[in-house]
CSV table of C-alpha atoms in Angstrom, one decimal:
chain,number,residue,atom,x,y,z
A,1,UNK,CA,10.3,-28.6,-4.0
A,2,UNK,CA,8.0,-25.6,-4.2
A,3,UNK,CA,4.6,-26.0,-2.7
A,4,UNK,CA,1.4,-24.4,-4.1
A,5,UNK,CA,-1.2,-22.3,-2.4
A,6,UNK,CA,-1.8,-21.8,1.3
A,7,UNK,CA,-0.6,-25.0,2.8
A,8,UNK,CA,-3.0,-27.2,4.6
A,9,UNK,CA,-0.5,-27.3,7.5
A,10,UNK,CA,-1.2,-23.6,8.0
A,11,UNK,CA,-4.9,-24.3,8.8
A,12,UNK,CA,-4.0,-27.4,10.9
A,13,UNK,CA,-1.7,-25.2,13.0
A,14,UNK,CA,-4.7,-22.9,13.6
A,15,UNK,CA,-6.8,-25.9,14.6
A,16,UNK,CA,-4.2,-27.3,16.9
A,17,UNK,CA,-4.0,-23.9,18.6
A,18,UNK,CA,-7.7,-24.1,19.3
A,19,UNK,CA,-7.0,-26.6,22.0
A,20,UNK,CA,-5.1,-24.0,23.9
A,21,UNK,CA,-8.1,-22.0,25.1
A,22,UNK,CA,-8.4,-19.5,27.9
A,23,UNK,CA,-5.4,-18.0,29.6
A,24,UNK,CA,-4.7,-14.4,30.3
A,25,UNK,CA,-5.6,-11.9,27.6
A,26,UNK,CA,-3.0,-10.2,25.5
A,27,UNK,CA,-2.0,-7.0,27.4
A,28,UNK,CA,-2.7,-4.5,24.6
A,29,UNK,CA,-6.0,-6.1,23.7
A,30,UNK,CA,-8.2,-4.8,26.5
A,31,UNK,CA,-11.6,-6.3,27.1
A,32,UNK,CA,-13.1,-8.3,24.3
A,33,UNK,CA,-15.6,-6.5,22.2
A,34,UNK,CA,-19.2,-7.8,22.0
A,35,UNK,CA,-20.3,-10.1,19.2
A,36,UNK,CA,-23.2,-8.5,17.4
A,37,UNK,CA,-26.1,-10.5,15.8
A,38,UNK,CA,-27.0,-8.6,12.7
A,39,UNK,CA,-30.2,-8.6,10.8
A,40,UNK,CA,-30.7,-10.4,7.5
A,41,UNK,CA,-28.6,-9.2,4.6
A,42,UNK,CA,-29.4,-9.4,0.9
A,43,UNK,CA,-27.3,-12.3,-0.5
A,44,UNK,CA,-27.1,-14.1,-3.8
A,45,UNK,CA,-24.9,-16.6,-5.5
A,46,UNK,CA,-24.2,-15.0,-8.9
A,47,UNK,CA,-22.3,-17.9,-10.5
A,48,UNK,CA,-21.4,-21.5,-9.7
A,49,UNK,CA,-18.2,-22.7,-11.4
A,50,UNK,CA,-17.9,-26.0,-13.3
A,51,UNK,CA,-21.6,-26.5,-14.0
A,52,UNK,CA,-21.5,-25.7,-17.7
A,53,UNK,CA,-21.6,-28.6,-20.1
A,54,UNK,CA,-18.2,-27.6,-21.3
A,55,UNK,CA,-15.5,-29.1,-19.1
A,56,UNK,CA,-13.1,-26.3,-19.6
A,57,UNK,CA,-14.8,-23.9,-17.1
A,58,UNK,CA,-12.6,-22.7,-14.2
A,59,UNK,CA,-12.9,-24.2,-10.8
A,60,UNK,CA,-11.6,-23.3,-7.3
A,61,UNK,CA,-11.4,-19.4,-7.3
A,62,UNK,CA,-9.0,-18.3,-4.5
A,63,UNK,CA,-8.6,-14.7,-5.4
A,64,UNK,CA,-10.6,-11.5,-5.0
A,65,UNK,CA,-12.3,-9.9,-8.0
A,66,UNK,CA,-10.9,-6.9,-9.9
A,67,UNK,CA,-13.3,-4.4,-11.4
A,68,UNK,CA,-12.8,-2.6,-14.8
A,69,UNK,CA,-15.6,-0.5,-16.2
A,70,UNK,CA,-18.4,-2.4,-14.5
A,71,UNK,CA,-17.1,-5.8,-15.3
A,72,UNK,CA,-15.4,-8.1,-12.8
A,73,UNK,CA,-12.3,-10.2,-13.5
A,74,UNK,CA,-10.8,-13.0,-11.5
A,75,UNK,CA,-8.8,-16.2,-11.5
A,76,UNK,CA,-9.4,-19.8,-10.7
A,77,UNK,CA,-6.6,-22.0,-9.5
A,78,UNK,CA,-7.9,-25.1,-11.3
A,79,UNK,CA,-10.1,-25.9,-14.3
A,80,UNK,CA,-9.6,-25.0,-17.9
A,81,UNK,CA,-7.0,-27.0,-19.8
A,82,UNK,CA,-5.9,-30.3,-18.3
A,83,UNK,CA,-2.3,-31.2,-18.9
A,84,UNK,CA,0.5,-33.3,-17.4
A,85,UNK,CA,1.3,-30.6,-14.8
A,86,UNK,CA,-2.3,-30.1,-13.8
A,87,UNK,CA,-4.7,-33.1,-14.0
A,88,UNK,CA,-7.5,-30.9,-12.5
A,89,UNK,CA,-6.9,-28.1,-14.9
A,90,UNK,CA,-4.2,-25.4,-15.0
A,91,UNK,CA,-6.3,-22.5,-14.1
A,92,UNK,CA,-8.2,-19.7,-15.8
A,93,UNK,CA,-8.7,-15.9,-16.0
A,94,UNK,CA,-12.5,-15.2,-16.2
A,95,UNK,CA,-14.8,-12.3,-16.4
A,96,UNK,CA,-18.3,-11.9,-14.9
A,97,UNK,CA,-20.9,-9.2,-15.0
A,98,UNK,CA,-22.7,-8.0,-11.9
A,99,UNK,CA,-25.7,-10.0,-13.1
A,100,UNK,CA,-23.7,-13.2,-13.1
A,101,UNK,CA,-22.9,-13.7,-16.8
A,102,UNK,CA,-19.5,-15.4,-16.9
A,103,UNK,CA,-17.0,-16.2,-19.6
A,104,UNK,CA,-13.4,-17.4,-19.8
A,105,UNK,CA,-10.8,-14.9,-20.8
A,106,UNK,CA,-7.8,-17.2,-20.8
A,107,UNK,CA,-7.0,-20.8,-20.0
A,108,UNK,CA,-3.5,-21.6,-18.8
A,109,UNK,CA,-1.9,-24.4,-20.8
A,110,UNK,CA,0.3,-25.9,-18.1
A,111,UNK,CA,3.7,-25.1,-19.4
A,112,UNK,CA,5.8,-22.0,-19.5
A,113,UNK,CA,2.7,-19.8,-19.5
A,114,UNK,CA,2.0,-20.6,-15.8
A,115,UNK,CA,-0.1,-22.9,-13.6
A,116,UNK,CA,-2.5,-22.2,-10.7
A,117,UNK,CA,-3.2,-18.5,-10.4
A,118,UNK,CA,-4.3,-17.7,-6.9
A,119,UNK,CA,-4.0,-13.9,-6.6
A,120,UNK,CA,-6.1,-10.8,-7.5
A,121,UNK,CA,-5.5,-9.4,-10.9
A,122,UNK,CA,-4.4,-5.8,-11.6
A,123,UNK,CA,-4.8,-3.4,-14.4
A,124,UNK,CA,-1.7,-2.9,-16.5
A,125,UNK,CA,-2.3,-0.3,-19.3
A,126,UNK,CA,-5.2,-1.8,-21.3
A,127,UNK,CA,-4.5,-5.3,-20.1
A,128,UNK,CA,-4.7,-7.5,-17.0
A,129,UNK,CA,-1.6,-8.8,-15.1
A,130,UNK,CA,-1.2,-11.3,-12.4
A,131,UNK,CA,0.8,-14.2,-10.9
A,132,UNK,CA,0.7,-18.0,-11.1
A,133,UNK,CA,2.1,-20.0,-8.2
A,134,UNK,CA,3.6,-22.6,-10.5
A,135,UNK,CA,4.5,-23.2,-14.1
A,136,UNK,CA,6.9,-21.2,-16.1
A,137,UNK,CA,10.4,-21.9,-17.3
A,138,UNK,CA,12.0,-22.3,-13.9
A,139,UNK,CA,13.4,-25.8,-13.4
A,140,UNK,CA,14.3,-25.8,-9.7
A,141,UNK,CA,10.7,-26.4,-8.7
A,142,UNK,CA,8.6,-29.5,-9.6
A,143,UNK,CA,6.0,-28.1,-11.9
A,144,UNK,CA,7.7,-24.7,-12.4
A,145,UNK,CA,8.5,-21.9,-10.0
A,146,UNK,CA,5.7,-19.5,-11.0
A,147,UNK,CA,5.2,-16.6,-13.3
A,148,UNK,CA,4.1,-13.0,-13.8
A,149,UNK,CA,1.8,-12.8,-16.7
A,150,UNK,CA,-0.1,-10.3,-18.8
A,151,UNK,CA,-3.3,-10.8,-20.9
A,152,UNK,CA,-5.7,-8.5,-22.7
A,153,UNK,CA,-9.2,-8.4,-21.4
A,154,UNK,CA,-10.4,-10.1,-24.6
A,155,UNK,CA,-7.9,-13.0,-24.0
A,156,UNK,CA,-5.5,-12.0,-26.7
A,157,UNK,CA,-1.7,-11.3,-26.4
A,158,UNK,CA,-1.2,-13.4,-23.4
A,159,UNK,CA,2.5,-13.5,-22.4
A,160,UNK,CA,4.8,-14.2,-19.5
A,161,UNK,CA,6.5,-11.1,-18.2
A,162,UNK,CA,8.8,-13.0,-15.9
A,163,UNK,CA,9.4,-16.6,-14.9
A,164,UNK,CA,10.8,-17.3,-11.4
A,165,UNK,CA,13.8,-19.6,-11.3
A,166,UNK,CA,13.4,-20.9,-7.7
A,167,UNK,CA,16.8,-19.7,-6.6
A,168,UNK,CA,17.7,-16.3,-5.2
A,169,UNK,CA,14.9,-14.6,-7.2
A,170,UNK,CA,12.2,-16.5,-5.4
A,171,UNK,CA,9.6,-19.1,-6.1
A,172,UNK,CA,5.8,-19.5,-5.8
A,173,UNK,CA,4.4,-15.9,-6.0
A,174,UNK,CA,1.2,-16.6,-4.1
A,175,UNK,CA,0.5,-12.9,-3.6
A,176,UNK,CA,-0.6,-10.6,-6.3
A,177,UNK,CA,1.1,-7.5,-7.9
A,178,UNK,CA,1.2,-4.0,-6.6
A,179,UNK,CA,1.5,-1.3,-9.3
A,180,UNK,CA,3.4,1.9,-8.7
A,181,UNK,CA,4.1,4.0,-11.7
A,182,UNK,CA,6.1,1.9,-14.2
A,183,UNK,CA,7.1,-0.7,-11.5
A,184,UNK,CA,5.5,-3.9,-10.3
A,185,UNK,CA,6.1,-5.1,-6.7
A,186,UNK,CA,5.3,-8.5,-5.2
A,187,UNK,CA,6.3,-11.3,-2.9
A,188,UNK,CA,7.3,-15.0,-3.3
A,189,UNK,CA,6.4,-17.5,-0.6
A,190,UNK,CA,9.7,-19.5,-1.2
A,191,UNK,CA,13.1,-19.0,-2.7
A,192,UNK,CA,15.5,-16.3,-1.8
A,193,UNK,CA,17.6,-17.2,1.2
A,194,UNK,CA,17.5,-20.5,3.2
A,195,UNK,CA,17.1,-19.6,6.8
A,196,UNK,CA,15.8,-20.9,10.1
A,197,UNK,CA,13.1,-23.4,9.2
A,198,UNK,CA,13.1,-22.5,5.5
A,199,UNK,CA,14.4,-25.5,3.5
A,200,UNK,CA,12.9,-24.1,0.3
A,201,UNK,CA,13.9,-20.5,1.0
A,202,UNK,CA,12.1,-18.0,3.3
A,203,UNK,CA,10.6,-15.9,0.5
A,204,UNK,CA,11.4,-12.5,-1.2
A,205,UNK,CA,10.1,-9.1,-1.9
A,206,UNK,CA,10.8,-8.2,-5.6
A,207,UNK,CA,10.3,-5.4,-8.1
A,208,UNK,CA,10.4,-5.3,-11.9
A,209,UNK,CA,9.4,-3.0,-14.7
A,210,UNK,CA,5.9,-3.3,-16.1
A,211,UNK,CA,7.3,-4.8,-19.3
A,212,UNK,CA,9.0,-7.6,-17.3
A,213,UNK,CA,12.5,-6.3,-17.4
A,214,UNK,CA,15.0,-5.5,-14.6
A,215,UNK,CA,13.7,-7.9,-12.0
A,216,UNK,CA,15.3,-7.0,-8.7
A,217,UNK,CA,15.1,-8.5,-5.2
A,218,UNK,CA,14.5,-5.9,-2.6
A,219,UNK,CA,14.7,-8.2,0.4
A,220,UNK,CA,15.3,-11.9,1.0
A,221,UNK,CA,13.7,-13.0,4.3
A,222,UNK,CA,16.0,-14.9,6.6
A,223,UNK,CA,13.6,-16.6,9.0
A,224,UNK,CA,14.2,-16.5,12.7
A,225,UNK,CA,13.6,-13.0,14.1
A,226,UNK,CA,13.2,-11.9,10.5
A,227,UNK,CA,10.0,-12.9,8.8
A,228,UNK,CA,9.5,-16.0,6.6
A,229,UNK,CA,7.1,-16.9,3.9
A,230,UNK,CA,5.0,-13.9,2.8
A,231,UNK,CA,1.7,-15.0,1.3
A,232,UNK,CA,-0.2,-12.0,0.1
A,233,UNK,CA,0.0,-8.7,-1.8
A,234,UNK,CA,2.1,-5.8,-0.7
A,235,UNK,CA,0.5,-2.4,0.3
A,236,UNK,CA,2.1,0.8,-1.1
A,237,UNK,CA,1.8,3.7,1.4
A,238,UNK,CA,3.7,6.8,0.3
A,239,UNK,CA,6.4,4.8,-1.5
A,240,UNK,CA,7.0,2.2,1.3
A,241,UNK,CA,5.8,-1.3,1.0
A,242,UNK,CA,4.0,-3.0,3.9
A,243,UNK,CA,3.2,-6.7,4.2
A,244,UNK,CA,3.0,-9.7,6.5
A,245,UNK,CA,4.9,-13.0,6.8
A,246,UNK,CA,3.2,-16.2,7.9
A,247,UNK,CA,6.1,-17.4,9.9
A,248,UNK,CA,9.3,-16.0,11.5
A,249,UNK,CA,9.4,-13.5,14.3
A,250,UNK,CA,8.8,-14.8,17.9
A,251,UNK,CA,9.0,-18.5,18.4
A,252,UNK,CA,6.7,-19.8,21.2
A,253,UNK,CA,5.3,-23.1,22.4
A,254,UNK,CA,2.4,-22.5,20.0
A,255,UNK,CA,4.5,-21.1,17.1
A,256,UNK,CA,7.5,-23.4,16.6
A,257,UNK,CA,8.6,-21.5,13.5
A,258,UNK,CA,7.5,-18.1,14.7
A,259,UNK,CA,4.1,-16.5,14.9
A,260,UNK,CA,4.6,-14.2,11.9
A,261,UNK,CA,5.4,-10.6,11.4
A,262,UNK,CA,4.3,-7.2,10.0
A,263,UNK,CA,7.1,-5.6,7.9
A,264,UNK,CA,8.0,-2.6,5.9
A,265,UNK,CA,10.4,-2.6,2.9
A,266,UNK,CA,11.5,0.7,1.2
A,267,UNK,CA,12.4,1.2,-2.4
A,268,UNK,CA,16.1,1.0,-1.6
A,269,UNK,CA,15.6,-2.5,-0.2
A,270,UNK,CA,15.9,-1.6,3.5
A,271,UNK,CA,13.6,-3.7,5.6
A,272,UNK,CA,12.1,-3.2,9.1
A,273,UNK,CA,10.0,-5.6,11.2
A,274,UNK,CA,7.3,-3.4,12.6
A,275,UNK,CA,5.8,-6.1,14.8
A,276,UNK,CA,6.4,-9.8,15.7
A,277,UNK,CA,3.3,-11.6,16.8
A,278,UNK,CA,3.7,-13.5,20.2
A,279,UNK,CA,0.9,-15.9,20.6
A,280,UNK,CA,1.6,-18.2,23.6
A,281,UNK,CA,-0.2,-20.1,26.3
A,282,UNK,CA,-0.7,-17.0,28.4
A,283,UNK,CA,-0.7,-14.4,25.7
A,284,UNK,CA,-3.7,-14.4,23.4
A,285,UNK,CA,-2.0,-12.4,20.7
A,286,UNK,CA,-2.6,-12.9,17.0
A,287,UNK,CA,-0.7,-15.5,15.0
A,288,UNK,CA,0.0,-16.6,11.4
A,289,UNK,CA,-1.1,-13.6,9.2
A,290,UNK,CA,-1.9,-15.1,5.8
A,291,UNK,CA,-3.4,-11.9,4.4
A,292,UNK,CA,-2.2,-8.4,3.3
A,293,UNK,CA,-2.8,-5.2,5.1
A,294,UNK,CA,-5.2,-2.2,4.8
A,295,UNK,CA,-4.1,1.3,5.7
A,296,UNK,CA,-6.7,3.6,7.2
A,297,UNK,CA,-6.6,6.5,9.7
A,298,UNK,CA,-2.8,6.2,9.9
A,299,UNK,CA,-2.9,2.6,11.0
A,300,UNK,CA,-2.4,-0.9,9.5
A,301,UNK,CA,-5.3,-3.3,9.8
A,302,UNK,CA,-5.1,-7.1,9.1
A,303,UNK,CA,-6.2,-10.6,9.9
A,304,UNK,CA,-4.5,-13.7,11.2
A,305,UNK,CA,-5.8,-17.3,10.8
A,306,UNK,CA,-4.8,-18.3,14.3
A,307,UNK,CA,-4.3,-16.8,17.7
A,308,UNK,CA,-6.6,-14.8,19.8
A,309,UNK,CA,-8.5,-15.9,22.9
A,310,UNK,CA,-9.9,-19.1,21.2
A,311,UNK,CA,-7.0,-19.8,18.8
A,312,UNK,CA,-9.4,-19.3,15.8
A,313,UNK,CA,-7.9,-16.1,14.3
A,314,UNK,CA,-8.1,-12.4,14.8
A,315,UNK,CA,-8.5,-8.9,13.4
A,316,UNK,CA,-5.6,-6.8,14.5
A,317,UNK,CA,-4.3,-3.2,14.1
A,318,UNK,CA,-0.7,-2.0,14.1
A,319,UNK,CA,0.6,1.6,14.4
A,320,UNK,CA,3.4,1.7,11.7
A,321,UNK,CA,5.1,4.6,13.6
A,322,UNK,CA,5.4,3.0,17.0
A,323,UNK,CA,5.0,-0.7,16.2
A,324,UNK,CA,2.3,-1.0,18.8
A,325,UNK,CA,-0.3,-3.7,18.1
A,326,UNK,CA,-3.8,-4.4,19.4
A,327,UNK,CA,-6.1,-7.3,18.7
A,328,UNK,CA,-9.5,-5.8,17.8
A,329,UNK,CA,-11.4,-9.1,17.7
A,330,UNK,CA,-10.8,-12.7,18.5
A,331,UNK,CA,-13.0,-15.1,16.5
A,332,UNK,CA,-14.9,-17.5,18.7
A,333,UNK,CA,-16.6,-19.7,16.1
A,334,UNK,CA,-19.2,-21.8,15.6
A,335,UNK,CA,-22.7,-23.0,15.5
A,336,UNK,CA,-26.0,-21.6,16.5
A,337,UNK,CA,-24.8,-20.2,19.8
A,338,UNK,CA,-22.5,-17.6,18.4
A,339,UNK,CA,-22.4,-18.0,14.6
A,340,UNK,CA,-19.0,-16.2,14.6
A,341,UNK,CA,-16.4,-17.0,12.0
A,342,UNK,CA,-13.0,-18.7,12.3
A,343,UNK,CA,-9.7,-18.7,10.3
A,344,UNK,CA,-9.7,-15.5,8.3
A,345,UNK,CA,-7.1,-15.7,5.5
A,346,UNK,CA,-8.1,-12.6,3.5
A,347,UNK,CA,-7.4,-8.9,3.9
A,348,UNK,CA,-10.1,-6.3,4.9
A,349,UNK,CA,-12.0,-3.7,2.9
A,350,UNK,CA,-13.5,-0.5,4.4
A,351,UNK,CA,-16.4,1.7,3.7
A,352,UNK,CA,-18.0,4.3,5.9
A,353,UNK,CA,-15.7,3.6,8.8
A,354,UNK,CA,-16.7,-0.1,8.9
A,355,UNK,CA,-14.4,-3.0,7.9
A,356,UNK,CA,-15.6,-6.1,6.0
A,357,UNK,CA,-13.9,-9.4,5.6
A,358,UNK,CA,-14.3,-13.2,5.2
A,359,UNK,CA,-13.5,-16.2,7.3
A,360,UNK,CA,-12.9,-19.6,5.7
A,361,UNK,CA,-14.5,-21.4,8.6
A,362,UNK,CA,-17.1,-20.9,11.4
A,363,UNK,CA,-20.5,-19.4,11.1
A,364,UNK,CA,-23.8,-21.0,11.7
A,365,UNK,CA,-22.9,-24.0,9.4
A,366,UNK,CA,-19.1,-24.1,9.8
A,367,UNK,CA,-18.6,-23.1,6.2
A,368,UNK,CA,-17.3,-19.6,6.6
A,369,UNK,CA,-18.7,-16.1,6.9
A,370,UNK,CA,-18.7,-12.5,5.7
A,371,UNK,CA,-18.2,-10.3,8.7
A,372,UNK,CA,-18.1,-6.7,9.6
A,373,UNK,CA,-16.1,-5.0,12.3
A,374,UNK,CA,-16.0,-1.4,13.6
A,375,UNK,CA,-12.9,0.4,14.6
A,376,UNK,CA,-14.0,-0.2,18.2
A,377,UNK,CA,-13.8,-3.9,17.7
A,378,UNK,CA,-17.5,-4.6,17.7
A,379,UNK,CA,-18.0,-7.4,15.2
A,380,UNK,CA,-20.9,-9.2,13.6
A,381,UNK,CA,-21.7,-11.7,10.9
A,382,UNK,CA,-23.2,-10.4,7.7
A,383,UNK,CA,-23.6,-13.8,6.1
A,384,UNK,CA,-23.0,-17.4,7.1
A,385,UNK,CA,-22.3,-19.7,4.2
A,386,UNK,CA,-24.3,-22.9,4.1
A,387,UNK,CA,-24.5,-26.1,2.1
A,388,UNK,CA,-25.0,-26.2,-1.7
A,389,UNK,CA,-26.1,-24.4,-3.7
A,390,UNK,CA,-24.5,-21.7,-1.5
A,391,UNK,CA,-20.8,-21.2,-1.7
A,392,UNK,CA,-18.4,-22.1,1.1
A,393,UNK,CA,-14.9,-21.4,2.3
A,394,UNK,CA,-14.2,-17.9,1.1
A,395,UNK,CA,-10.5,-17.5,0.9
A,396,UNK,CA,-10.4,-14.1,-0.8
A,397,UNK,CA,-11.1,-10.6,0.3
A,398,UNK,CA,-14.2,-8.7,-0.8
A,399,UNK,CA,-14.7,-6.2,-3.6
A,400,UNK,CA,-16.7,-3.1,-2.8
A,401,UNK,CA,-18.9,-1.8,-5.7
A,402,UNK,CA,-21.3,0.9,-4.7
A,403,UNK,CA,-23.2,-0.4,-1.7
A,404,UNK,CA,-22.6,-4.1,-2.5
A,405,UNK,CA,-19.8,-6.5,-1.7
A,406,UNK,CA,-18.7,-9.1,-4.2
A,407,UNK,CA,-16.6,-12.1,-3.5
A,408,UNK,CA,-15.6,-15.7,-4.3
A,409,UNK,CA,-15.7,-19.0,-2.5
A,410,UNK,CA,-13.2,-21.8,-3.1
A,411,UNK,CA,-15.9,-24.5,-2.7
A,412,UNK,CA,-19.7,-24.7,-2.8
A,413,UNK,CA,-22.0,-23.6,-5.5
A,414,UNK,CA,-24.3,-26.0,-7.2
A,415,UNK,CA,-21.6,-28.7,-7.8
A,416,UNK,CA,-19.0,-27.7,-5.1
A,417,UNK,CA,-16.5,-26.2,-7.5
A,418,UNK,CA,-16.6,-22.6,-6.2
A,419,UNK,CA,-18.8,-19.6,-6.6
A,420,UNK,CA,-19.1,-15.8,-7.1
A,421,UNK,CA,-21.5,-14.1,-4.7
A,422,UNK,CA,-23.0,-10.7,-3.9
A,423,UNK,CA,-24.1,-9.4,-0.5
A,424,UNK,CA,-25.6,-6.1,0.5
A,425,UNK,CA,-24.8,-5.6,4.2
């Protein structure tokens, strides 16, 4: 069976790890950087999903926004057309203006066209392309094994470029697409090779032509010391692909299936594990990277939803040349005392030497944060999400447009079906 979206178990693992507080700090980390209380930011909810009288609006946006000529495009995992495969709706592609005017580009029908898109869209010629975590013609997975789709920005000419079979070619492409010339690259969470702890397969890295032809598996993860279950989009740096796996790598008392890895895959399919996380009782390293990577200043930056000094997640940096890793910030969470975030599951963005990201938990109200962090590790909260009509639980990375950051929340908004927000740090 193929599972859909970031598993609840992943977050539970992070919560369980919270009980293991204290202990010696991870050797490369150095002294913890100070938490900074920032001044008020300009914040606004632009749109609340599901509040229109029409019941076919999208709900539950899990992906970052994608900008084309001043308009933002995104996906919702649910909402739209209700069908046998998706009683809460099969998902949508939507557009929204910077002023908050929203419309639906495409509603998935719940069959071979795909179900439950959860990743950022990309531009493919004059069209949009993306992935769905389920649906499609593959029969090895209950509800379909996922698809790669294309649709024009006006909603016309929607078609499936590739449907995963759930076997050696992978299943459940939770991550988005990476475009490089005429090729598309991506990952699947499951399928490929069954390995250590991977009953549904440990996941794959794949490529295919932009017309959907010549799908090729570059690497099948094996679990164990190799990674297992990549969840997010690949990063192309000079022709090499960099990413993370949620599991695999080093097994510890706190990571029974491995704490996760940072890996590189080249175009010829050769793979190298750059770093294996090693979160343990006396090692406050990072653990369980659910997000992709950002390349800046010759280094790879990312987040993990667990690990660190409090077990609540981290921001880390890895040198791709040496494989050396350092935890920049350990999230300490919650309430009025600190207002720090917890459980980041999205990748970072950078502007002016400062990184910005989201946490799905923590903050002043426990509903998530937008945070910023300097290269030195000094971190502060830009916005703490609150009760309705504010959004809550941002699972996606931010989109930088000018001096403003745009993002989505999976929950919250006026009727708790998710939101699009804007914040000026």
